[in-house]
PDB file of C-alpha atoms in Angstrom:
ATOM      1  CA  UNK A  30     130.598 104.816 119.758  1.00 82.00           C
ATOM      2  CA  UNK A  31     128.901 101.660 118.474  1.00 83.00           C
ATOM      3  CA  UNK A  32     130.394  99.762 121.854  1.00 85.00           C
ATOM      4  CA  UNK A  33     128.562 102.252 124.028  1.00 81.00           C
ATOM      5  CA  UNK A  34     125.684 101.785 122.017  1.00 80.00           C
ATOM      6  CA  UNK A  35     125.762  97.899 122.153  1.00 81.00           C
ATOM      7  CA  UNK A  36     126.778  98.417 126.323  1.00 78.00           C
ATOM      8  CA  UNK A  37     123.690 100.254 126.250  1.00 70.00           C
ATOM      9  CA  UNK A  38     121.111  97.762 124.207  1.00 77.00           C
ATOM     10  CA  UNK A  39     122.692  94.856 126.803  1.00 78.00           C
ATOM     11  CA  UNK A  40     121.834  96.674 129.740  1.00 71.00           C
ATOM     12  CA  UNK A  41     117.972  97.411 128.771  1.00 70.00           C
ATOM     13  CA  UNK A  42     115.658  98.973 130.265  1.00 71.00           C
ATOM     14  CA  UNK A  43     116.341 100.612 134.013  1.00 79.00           C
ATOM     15  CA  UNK A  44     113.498 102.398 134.383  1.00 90.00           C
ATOM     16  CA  UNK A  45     111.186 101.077 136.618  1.00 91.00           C
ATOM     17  CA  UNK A  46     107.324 100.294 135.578  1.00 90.00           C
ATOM     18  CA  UNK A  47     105.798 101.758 138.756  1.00 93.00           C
ATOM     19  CA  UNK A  48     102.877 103.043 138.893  1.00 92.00           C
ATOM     20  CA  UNK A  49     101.636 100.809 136.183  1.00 91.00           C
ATOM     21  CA  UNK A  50     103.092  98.175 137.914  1.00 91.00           C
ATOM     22  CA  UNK A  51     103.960  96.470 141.285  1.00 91.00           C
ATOM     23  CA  UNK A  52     107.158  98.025 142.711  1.00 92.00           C
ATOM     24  CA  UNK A  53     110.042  95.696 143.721  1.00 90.00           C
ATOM     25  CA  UNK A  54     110.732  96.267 147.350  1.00 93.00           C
ATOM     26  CA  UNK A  55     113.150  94.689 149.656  1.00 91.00           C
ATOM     27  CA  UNK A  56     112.063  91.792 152.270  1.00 90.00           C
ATOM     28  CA  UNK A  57     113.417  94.252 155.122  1.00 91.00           C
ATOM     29  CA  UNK A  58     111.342  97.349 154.356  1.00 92.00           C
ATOM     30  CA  UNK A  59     109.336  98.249 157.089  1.00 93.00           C
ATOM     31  CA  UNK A  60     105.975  99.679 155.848  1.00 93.00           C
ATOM     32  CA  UNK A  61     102.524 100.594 157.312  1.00 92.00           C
ATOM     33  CA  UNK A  62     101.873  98.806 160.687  1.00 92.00           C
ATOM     34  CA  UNK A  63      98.745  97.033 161.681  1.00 90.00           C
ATOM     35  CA  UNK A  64      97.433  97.357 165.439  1.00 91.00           C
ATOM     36  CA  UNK A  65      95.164  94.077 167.142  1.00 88.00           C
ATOM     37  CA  UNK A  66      94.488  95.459 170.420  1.00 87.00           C
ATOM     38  CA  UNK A  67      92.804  92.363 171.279  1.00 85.00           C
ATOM     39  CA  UNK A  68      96.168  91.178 171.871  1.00 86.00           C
ATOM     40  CA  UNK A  69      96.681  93.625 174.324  1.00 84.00           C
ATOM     41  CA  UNK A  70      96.394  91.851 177.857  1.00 82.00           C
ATOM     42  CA  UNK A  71      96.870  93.373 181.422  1.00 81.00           C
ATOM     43  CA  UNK A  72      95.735  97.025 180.282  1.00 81.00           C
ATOM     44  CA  UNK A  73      99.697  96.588 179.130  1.00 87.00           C
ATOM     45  CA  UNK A  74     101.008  99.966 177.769  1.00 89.00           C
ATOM     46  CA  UNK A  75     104.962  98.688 177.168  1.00 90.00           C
ATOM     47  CA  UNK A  76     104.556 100.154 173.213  1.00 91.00           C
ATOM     48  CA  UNK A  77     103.574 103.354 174.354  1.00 91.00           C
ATOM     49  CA  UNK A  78     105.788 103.324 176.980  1.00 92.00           C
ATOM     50  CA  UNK A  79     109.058 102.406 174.619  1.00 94.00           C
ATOM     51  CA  UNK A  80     107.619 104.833 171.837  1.00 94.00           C
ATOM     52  CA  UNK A  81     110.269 107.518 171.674  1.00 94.00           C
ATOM     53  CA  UNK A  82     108.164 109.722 170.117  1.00 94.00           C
ATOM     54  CA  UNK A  83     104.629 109.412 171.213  1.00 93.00           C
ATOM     55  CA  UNK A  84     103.431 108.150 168.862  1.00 93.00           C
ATOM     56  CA  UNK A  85     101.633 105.023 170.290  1.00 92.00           C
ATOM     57  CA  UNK A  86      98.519 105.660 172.423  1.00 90.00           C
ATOM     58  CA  UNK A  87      97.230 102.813 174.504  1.00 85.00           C
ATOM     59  CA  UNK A  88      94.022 102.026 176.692  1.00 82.00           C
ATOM     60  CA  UNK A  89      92.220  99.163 177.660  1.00 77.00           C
ATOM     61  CA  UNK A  90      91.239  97.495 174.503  1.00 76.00           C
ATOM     62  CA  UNK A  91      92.405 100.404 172.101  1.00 84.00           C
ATOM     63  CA  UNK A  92      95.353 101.202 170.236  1.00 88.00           C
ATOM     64  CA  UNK A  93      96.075 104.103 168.097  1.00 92.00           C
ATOM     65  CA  UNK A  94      99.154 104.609 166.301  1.00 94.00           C
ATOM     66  CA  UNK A  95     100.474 107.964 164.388  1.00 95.00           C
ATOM     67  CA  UNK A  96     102.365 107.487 161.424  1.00 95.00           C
ATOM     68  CA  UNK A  97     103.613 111.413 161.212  1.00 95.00           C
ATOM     69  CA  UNK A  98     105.353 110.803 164.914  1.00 95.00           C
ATOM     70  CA  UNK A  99     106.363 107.016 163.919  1.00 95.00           C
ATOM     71  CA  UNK A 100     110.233 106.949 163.403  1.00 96.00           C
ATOM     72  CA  UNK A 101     109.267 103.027 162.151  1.00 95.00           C
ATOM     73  CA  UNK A 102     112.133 102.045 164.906  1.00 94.00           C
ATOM     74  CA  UNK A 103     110.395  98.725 166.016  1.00 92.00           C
ATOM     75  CA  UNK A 104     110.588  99.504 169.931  1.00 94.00           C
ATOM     76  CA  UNK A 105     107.369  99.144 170.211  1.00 92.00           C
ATOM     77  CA  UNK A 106     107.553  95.738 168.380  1.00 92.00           C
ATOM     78  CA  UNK A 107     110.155  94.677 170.763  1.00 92.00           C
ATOM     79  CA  UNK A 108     108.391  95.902 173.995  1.00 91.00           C
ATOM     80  CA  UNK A 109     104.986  94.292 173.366  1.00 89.00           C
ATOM     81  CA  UNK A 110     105.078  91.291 174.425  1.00 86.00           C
ATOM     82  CA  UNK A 111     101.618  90.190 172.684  1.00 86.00           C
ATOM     83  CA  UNK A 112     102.702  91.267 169.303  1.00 88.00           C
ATOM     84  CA  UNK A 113      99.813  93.582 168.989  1.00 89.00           C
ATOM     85  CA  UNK A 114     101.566  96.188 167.070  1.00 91.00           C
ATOM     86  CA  UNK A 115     103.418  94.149 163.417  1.00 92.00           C
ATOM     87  CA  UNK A 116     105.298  95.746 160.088  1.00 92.00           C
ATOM     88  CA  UNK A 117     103.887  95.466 156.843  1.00 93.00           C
ATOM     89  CA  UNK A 118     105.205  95.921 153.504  1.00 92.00           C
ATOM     90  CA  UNK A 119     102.687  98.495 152.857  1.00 93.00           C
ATOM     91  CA  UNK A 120     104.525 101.262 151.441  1.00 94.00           C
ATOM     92  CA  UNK A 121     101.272 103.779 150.616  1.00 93.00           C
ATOM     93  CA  UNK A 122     102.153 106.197 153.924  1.00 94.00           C
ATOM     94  CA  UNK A 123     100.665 109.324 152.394  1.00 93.00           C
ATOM     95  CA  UNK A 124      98.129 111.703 153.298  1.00 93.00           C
ATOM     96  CA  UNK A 125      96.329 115.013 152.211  1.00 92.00           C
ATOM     97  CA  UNK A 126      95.040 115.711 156.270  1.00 91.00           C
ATOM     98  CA  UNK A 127      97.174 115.067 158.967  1.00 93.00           C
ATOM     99  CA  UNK A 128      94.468 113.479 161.005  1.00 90.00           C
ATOM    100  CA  UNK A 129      94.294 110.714 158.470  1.00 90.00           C
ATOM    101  CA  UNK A 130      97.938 109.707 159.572  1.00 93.00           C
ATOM    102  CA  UNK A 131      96.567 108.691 162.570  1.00 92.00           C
ATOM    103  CA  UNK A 132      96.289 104.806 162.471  1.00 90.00           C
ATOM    104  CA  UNK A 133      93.414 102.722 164.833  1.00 82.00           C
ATOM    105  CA  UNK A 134      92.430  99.503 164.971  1.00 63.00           C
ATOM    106  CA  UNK A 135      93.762  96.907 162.201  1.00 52.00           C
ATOM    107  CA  UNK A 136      95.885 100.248 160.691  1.00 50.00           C
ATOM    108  CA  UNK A 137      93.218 101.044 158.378  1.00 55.00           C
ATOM    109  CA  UNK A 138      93.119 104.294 158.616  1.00 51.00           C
ATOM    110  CA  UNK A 139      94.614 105.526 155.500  1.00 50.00           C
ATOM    111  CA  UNK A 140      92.495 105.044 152.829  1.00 46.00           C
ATOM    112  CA  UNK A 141      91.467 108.779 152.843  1.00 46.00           C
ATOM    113  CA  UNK A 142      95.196 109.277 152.185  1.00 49.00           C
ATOM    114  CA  UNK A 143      94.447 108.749 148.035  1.00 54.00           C
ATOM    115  CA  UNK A 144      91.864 112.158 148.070  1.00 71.00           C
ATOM    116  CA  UNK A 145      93.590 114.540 144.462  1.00 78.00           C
ATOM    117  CA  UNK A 146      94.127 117.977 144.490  1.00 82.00           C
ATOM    118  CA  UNK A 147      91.036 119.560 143.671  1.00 80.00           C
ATOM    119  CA  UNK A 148      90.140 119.701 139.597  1.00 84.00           C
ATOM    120  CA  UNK A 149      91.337 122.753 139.180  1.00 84.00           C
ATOM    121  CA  UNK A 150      94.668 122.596 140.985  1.00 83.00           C
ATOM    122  CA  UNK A 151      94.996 119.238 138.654  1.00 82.00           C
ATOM    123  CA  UNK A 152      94.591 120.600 136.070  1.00 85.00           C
ATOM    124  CA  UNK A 153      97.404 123.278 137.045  1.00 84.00           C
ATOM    125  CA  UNK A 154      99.742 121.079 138.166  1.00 87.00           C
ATOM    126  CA  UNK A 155      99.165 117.781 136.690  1.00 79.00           C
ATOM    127  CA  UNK A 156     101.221 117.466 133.728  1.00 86.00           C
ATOM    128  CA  UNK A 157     103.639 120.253 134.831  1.00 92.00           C
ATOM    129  CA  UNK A 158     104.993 119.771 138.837  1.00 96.00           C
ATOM    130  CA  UNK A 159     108.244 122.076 139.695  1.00 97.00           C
ATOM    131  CA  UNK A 160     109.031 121.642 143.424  1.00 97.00           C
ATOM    132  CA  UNK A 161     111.818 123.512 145.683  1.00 97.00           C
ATOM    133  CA  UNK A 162     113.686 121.454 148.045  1.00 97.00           C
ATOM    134  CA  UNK A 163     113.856 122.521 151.274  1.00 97.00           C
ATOM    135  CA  UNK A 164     116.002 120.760 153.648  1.00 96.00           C
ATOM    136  CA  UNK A 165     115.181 122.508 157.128  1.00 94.00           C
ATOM    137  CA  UNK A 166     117.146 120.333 159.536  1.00 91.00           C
ATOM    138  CA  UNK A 167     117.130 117.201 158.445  1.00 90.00           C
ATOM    139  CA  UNK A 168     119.563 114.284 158.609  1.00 92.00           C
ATOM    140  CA  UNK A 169     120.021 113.847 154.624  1.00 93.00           C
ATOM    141  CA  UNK A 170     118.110 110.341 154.810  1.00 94.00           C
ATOM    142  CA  UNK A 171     114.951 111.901 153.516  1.00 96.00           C
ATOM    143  CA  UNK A 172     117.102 114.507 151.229  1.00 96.00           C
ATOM    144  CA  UNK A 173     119.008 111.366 149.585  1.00 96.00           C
ATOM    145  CA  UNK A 174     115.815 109.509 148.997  1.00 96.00           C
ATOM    146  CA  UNK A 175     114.195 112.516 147.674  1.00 97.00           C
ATOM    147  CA  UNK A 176     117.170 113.280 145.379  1.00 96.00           C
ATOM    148  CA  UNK A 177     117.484 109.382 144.123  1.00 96.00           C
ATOM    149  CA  UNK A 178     114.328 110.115 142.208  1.00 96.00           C
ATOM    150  CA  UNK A 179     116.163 111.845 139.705  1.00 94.00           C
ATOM    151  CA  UNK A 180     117.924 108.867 139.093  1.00 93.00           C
ATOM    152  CA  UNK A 181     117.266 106.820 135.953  1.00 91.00           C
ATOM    153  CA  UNK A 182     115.333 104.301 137.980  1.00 93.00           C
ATOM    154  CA  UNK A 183     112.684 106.129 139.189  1.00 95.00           C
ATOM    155  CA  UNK A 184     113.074 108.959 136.740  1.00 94.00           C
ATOM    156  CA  UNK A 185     110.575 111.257 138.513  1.00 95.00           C
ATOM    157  CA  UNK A 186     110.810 113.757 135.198  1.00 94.00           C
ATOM    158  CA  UNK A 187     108.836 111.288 133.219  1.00 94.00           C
ATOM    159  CA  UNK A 188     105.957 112.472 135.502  1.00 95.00           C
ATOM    160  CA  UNK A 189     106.464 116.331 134.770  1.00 94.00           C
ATOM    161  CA  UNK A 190     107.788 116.447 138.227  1.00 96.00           C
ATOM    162  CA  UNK A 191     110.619 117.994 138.576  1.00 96.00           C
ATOM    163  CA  UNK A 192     113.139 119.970 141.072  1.00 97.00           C
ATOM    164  CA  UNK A 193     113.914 123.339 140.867  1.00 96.00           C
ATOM    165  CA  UNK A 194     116.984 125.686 142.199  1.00 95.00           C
ATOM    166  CA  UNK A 195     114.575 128.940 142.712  1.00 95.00           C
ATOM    167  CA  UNK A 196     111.071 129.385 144.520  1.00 95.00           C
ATOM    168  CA  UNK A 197     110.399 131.725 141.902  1.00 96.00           C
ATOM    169  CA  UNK A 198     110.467 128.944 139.307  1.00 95.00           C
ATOM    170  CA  UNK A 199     108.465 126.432 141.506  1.00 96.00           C
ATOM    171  CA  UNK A 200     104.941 125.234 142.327  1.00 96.00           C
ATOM    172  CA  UNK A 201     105.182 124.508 145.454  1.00 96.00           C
ATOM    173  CA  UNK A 202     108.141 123.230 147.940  1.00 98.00           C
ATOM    174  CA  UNK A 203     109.033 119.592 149.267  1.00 98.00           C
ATOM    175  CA  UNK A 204     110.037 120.572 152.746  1.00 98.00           C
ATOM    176  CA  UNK A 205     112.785 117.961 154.388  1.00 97.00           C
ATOM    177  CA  UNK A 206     113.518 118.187 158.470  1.00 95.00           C
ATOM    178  CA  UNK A 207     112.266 119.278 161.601  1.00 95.00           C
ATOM    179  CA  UNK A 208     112.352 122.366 160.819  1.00 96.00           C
ATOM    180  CA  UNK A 209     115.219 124.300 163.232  1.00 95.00           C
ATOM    181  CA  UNK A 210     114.993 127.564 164.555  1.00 94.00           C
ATOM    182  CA  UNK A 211     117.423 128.764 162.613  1.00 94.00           C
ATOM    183  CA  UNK A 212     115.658 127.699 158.910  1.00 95.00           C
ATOM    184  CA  UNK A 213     111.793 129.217 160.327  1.00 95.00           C
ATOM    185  CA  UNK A 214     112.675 132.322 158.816  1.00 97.00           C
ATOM    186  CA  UNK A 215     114.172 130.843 155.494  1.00 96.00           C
ATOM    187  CA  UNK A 216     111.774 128.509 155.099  1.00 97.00           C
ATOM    188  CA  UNK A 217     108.972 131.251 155.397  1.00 97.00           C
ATOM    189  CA  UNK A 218     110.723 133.540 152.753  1.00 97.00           C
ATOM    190  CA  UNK A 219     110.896 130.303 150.707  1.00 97.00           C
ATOM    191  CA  UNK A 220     107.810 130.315 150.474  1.00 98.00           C
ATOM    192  CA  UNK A 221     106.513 133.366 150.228  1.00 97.00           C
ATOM    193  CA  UNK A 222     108.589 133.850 146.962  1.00 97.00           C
ATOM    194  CA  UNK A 223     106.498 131.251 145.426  1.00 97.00           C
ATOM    195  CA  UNK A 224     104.166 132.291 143.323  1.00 95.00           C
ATOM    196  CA  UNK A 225     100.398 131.584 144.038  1.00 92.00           C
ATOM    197  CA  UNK A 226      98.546 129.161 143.713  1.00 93.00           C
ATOM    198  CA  UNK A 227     101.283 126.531 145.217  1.00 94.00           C
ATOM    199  CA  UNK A 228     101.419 123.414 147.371  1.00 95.00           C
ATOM    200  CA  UNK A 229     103.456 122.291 150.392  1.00 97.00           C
ATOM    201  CA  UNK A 230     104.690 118.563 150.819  1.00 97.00           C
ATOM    202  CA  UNK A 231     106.148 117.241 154.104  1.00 97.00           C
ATOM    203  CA  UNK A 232     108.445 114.026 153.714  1.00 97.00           C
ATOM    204  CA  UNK A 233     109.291 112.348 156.488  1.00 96.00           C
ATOM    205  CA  UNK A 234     108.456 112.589 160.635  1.00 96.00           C
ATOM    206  CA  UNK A 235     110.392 115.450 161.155  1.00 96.00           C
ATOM    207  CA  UNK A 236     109.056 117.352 158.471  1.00 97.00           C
ATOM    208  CA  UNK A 237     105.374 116.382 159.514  1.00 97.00           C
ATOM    209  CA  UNK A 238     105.944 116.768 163.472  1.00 95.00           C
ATOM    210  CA  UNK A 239     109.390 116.988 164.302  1.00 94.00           C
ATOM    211  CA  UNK A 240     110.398 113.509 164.597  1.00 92.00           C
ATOM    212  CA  UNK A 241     112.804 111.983 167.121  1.00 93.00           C
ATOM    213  CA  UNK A 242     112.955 116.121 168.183  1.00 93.00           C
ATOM    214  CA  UNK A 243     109.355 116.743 169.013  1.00 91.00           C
ATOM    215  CA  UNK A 244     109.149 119.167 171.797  1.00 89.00           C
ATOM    216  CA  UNK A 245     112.864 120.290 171.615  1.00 92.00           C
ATOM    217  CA  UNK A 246     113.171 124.176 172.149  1.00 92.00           C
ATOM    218  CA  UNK A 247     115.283 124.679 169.096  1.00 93.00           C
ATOM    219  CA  UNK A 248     112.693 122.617 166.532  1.00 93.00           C
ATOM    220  CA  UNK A 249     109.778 124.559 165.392  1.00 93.00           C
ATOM    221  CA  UNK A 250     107.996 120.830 165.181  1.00 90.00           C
ATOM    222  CA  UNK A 251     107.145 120.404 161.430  1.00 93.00           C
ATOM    223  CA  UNK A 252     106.635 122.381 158.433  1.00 96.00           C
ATOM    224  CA  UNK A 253     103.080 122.630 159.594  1.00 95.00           C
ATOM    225  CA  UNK A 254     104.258 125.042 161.948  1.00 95.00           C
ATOM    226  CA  UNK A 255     104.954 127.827 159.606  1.00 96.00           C
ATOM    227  CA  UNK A 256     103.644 127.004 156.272  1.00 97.00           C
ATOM    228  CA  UNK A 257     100.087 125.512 155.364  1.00 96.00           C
ATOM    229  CA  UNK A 258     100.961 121.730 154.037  1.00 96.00           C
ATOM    230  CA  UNK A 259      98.743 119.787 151.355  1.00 94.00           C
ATOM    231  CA  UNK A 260     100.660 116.672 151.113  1.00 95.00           C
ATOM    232  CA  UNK A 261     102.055 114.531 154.229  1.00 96.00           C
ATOM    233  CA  UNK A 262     104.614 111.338 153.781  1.00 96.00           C
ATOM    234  CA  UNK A 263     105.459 109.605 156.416  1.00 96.00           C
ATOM    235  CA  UNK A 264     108.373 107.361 156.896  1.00 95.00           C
ATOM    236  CA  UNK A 265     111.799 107.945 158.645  1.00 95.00           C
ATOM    237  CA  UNK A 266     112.637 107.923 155.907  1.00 94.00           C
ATOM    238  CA  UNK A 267     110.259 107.181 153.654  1.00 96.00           C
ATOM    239  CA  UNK A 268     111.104 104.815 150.775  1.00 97.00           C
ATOM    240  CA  UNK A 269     111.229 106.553 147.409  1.00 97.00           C
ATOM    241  CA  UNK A 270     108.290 104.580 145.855  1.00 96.00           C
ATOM    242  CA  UNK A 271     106.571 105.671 148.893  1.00 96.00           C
ATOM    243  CA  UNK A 272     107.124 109.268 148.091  1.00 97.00           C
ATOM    244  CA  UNK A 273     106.646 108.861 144.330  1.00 96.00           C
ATOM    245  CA  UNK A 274     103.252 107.320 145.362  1.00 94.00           C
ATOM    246  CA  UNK A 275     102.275 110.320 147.557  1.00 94.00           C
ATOM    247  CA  UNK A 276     103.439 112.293 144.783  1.00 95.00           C
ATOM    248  CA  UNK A 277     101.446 110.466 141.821  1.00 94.00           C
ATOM    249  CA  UNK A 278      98.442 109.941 144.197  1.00 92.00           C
ATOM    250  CA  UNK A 279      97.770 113.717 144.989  1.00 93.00           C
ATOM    251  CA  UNK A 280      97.995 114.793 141.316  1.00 92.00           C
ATOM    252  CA  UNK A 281      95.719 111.362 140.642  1.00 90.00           C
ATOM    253  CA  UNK A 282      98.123 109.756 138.230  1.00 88.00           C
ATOM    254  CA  UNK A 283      98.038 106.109 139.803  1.00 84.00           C
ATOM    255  CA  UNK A 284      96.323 103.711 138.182  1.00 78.00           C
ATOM    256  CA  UNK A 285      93.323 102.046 140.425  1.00 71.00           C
ATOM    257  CA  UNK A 286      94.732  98.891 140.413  1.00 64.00           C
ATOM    258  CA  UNK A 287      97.506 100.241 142.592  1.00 61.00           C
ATOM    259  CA  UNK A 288      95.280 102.442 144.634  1.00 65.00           C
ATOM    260  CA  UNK A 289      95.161 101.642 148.450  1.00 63.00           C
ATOM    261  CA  UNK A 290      91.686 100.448 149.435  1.00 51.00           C
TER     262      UNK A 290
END
């Protein structure tokens, strides 16, 4: 006993300090982009064109990007020959409206994203956040960085947030995938059995518009397309800080030193 004890005291402390502090992320993440479509020349449209999801729209002298369709890929990185389109390290990719995933000139577009819940919804869920999984299609890489919040790490209980095996016991549900035809009708009973008031949160591009299967016959296109949604995250997938942000941010538990501005 007293050498797991002294194991333990060596190893210290594993719990990250986010959102009180910086988060530690790795050189290669590939975060919000920025657009300068004054580097655009030629009325050239290559991003768009290489975008396998549509989610680059370009015209002479604009660029618009959408982060709920961006599968962060870098084609269009590769196909511009300008470099009008770049990768941040940005890893605040949330959003309460879907419209405000929709980035424009410079990628600025996102500082709506950090709008709470409303008061009273706060002070509902605030201190107390049970959430249903719902994986409805997905590939498992925004399940596994969902799930590696539990870890001791991130340890997403500290927050009151926590997962939950029935919709009877939840808030709200964290909805994972494009959503298939064969999980519309589970994920609607999902959520019906959750009790009102609740909240919907989309991780990840398919979750928020279908991702790499937008306009496939057998994807519904999102979780917007049969439940109401209150929380987007983008990424494919998302990081888990960047989740944990869009998380912390809607119940308005970051600090505003980390707030996006």
């Amino acid at each position: 006993m007293w050498r797991i004890l002294l194991a333990r005291a060596r190893q210290g402390q594993r719990t990250i300090g986010f959102p009180d502090e910086p988060p530690t992320l790795p050189d290669r993440l590939r975060g919000r982009p920025t657009l300068d479509p004054s580097r655009c020349v030629d009325n050239c449209t290559a991003c768009a064109d290489a975008c396998p999801t549509g989610a680059i729209a370009a015209e002479p002298g604009k660029l618009a990007l959408d982060l709920g369709r961006c599968l962060f890929c870098t084609d269009c990185t590769s196909a511009c020959p300008a470099g009008a389109i770049s990768y941040t390290s940005e890893y605040r990719l949330s959003a309460r409206r879907r419209e405000d995933l929709v980035l424009g000139d410079n990628g600025d577009a996102l500082a709506p994203r950090q709008r709470a819940l409303d008061e009273a919804t706060r002070r509902m869920f605030g201190r107390s956040l049970k959430l249903r999984v719902v994986s409805a299609g997905g590939c498992n890489g925004c399940e596994a960085d969902v799930n590696v919040l539990g870890t001791i790490v991130f340890d997403l209980g500290r927050f009151g947030i926590q997962y939950v095996a029935s919709p009877r016991h939840a808030d709200g549900l964290l909805v994972t995938g494009a959503v298939s035809a064969n999980m519309r009708l589970a994920l609607k009973k999902t959520y019906d059995a959750v009790p009102p008031p609740k909240i919907v949160i989309a991780v990840g591009a398919c979750a928020i518009s279908g991702g790499p299967y937008i306009g496939h016959p057998e994807v519904e296109g999102g979780a917007g397309a049969v439940v109401p949604v209150d929380l987007y995250i983008a990424g494919c997938p998302p990081h888990p800080i960047t989740i944990l942000d869009g998380l912390l941010a809607m119940l308005d538990r970051i600090p505003p030193s980390r707030r996006a501005t």
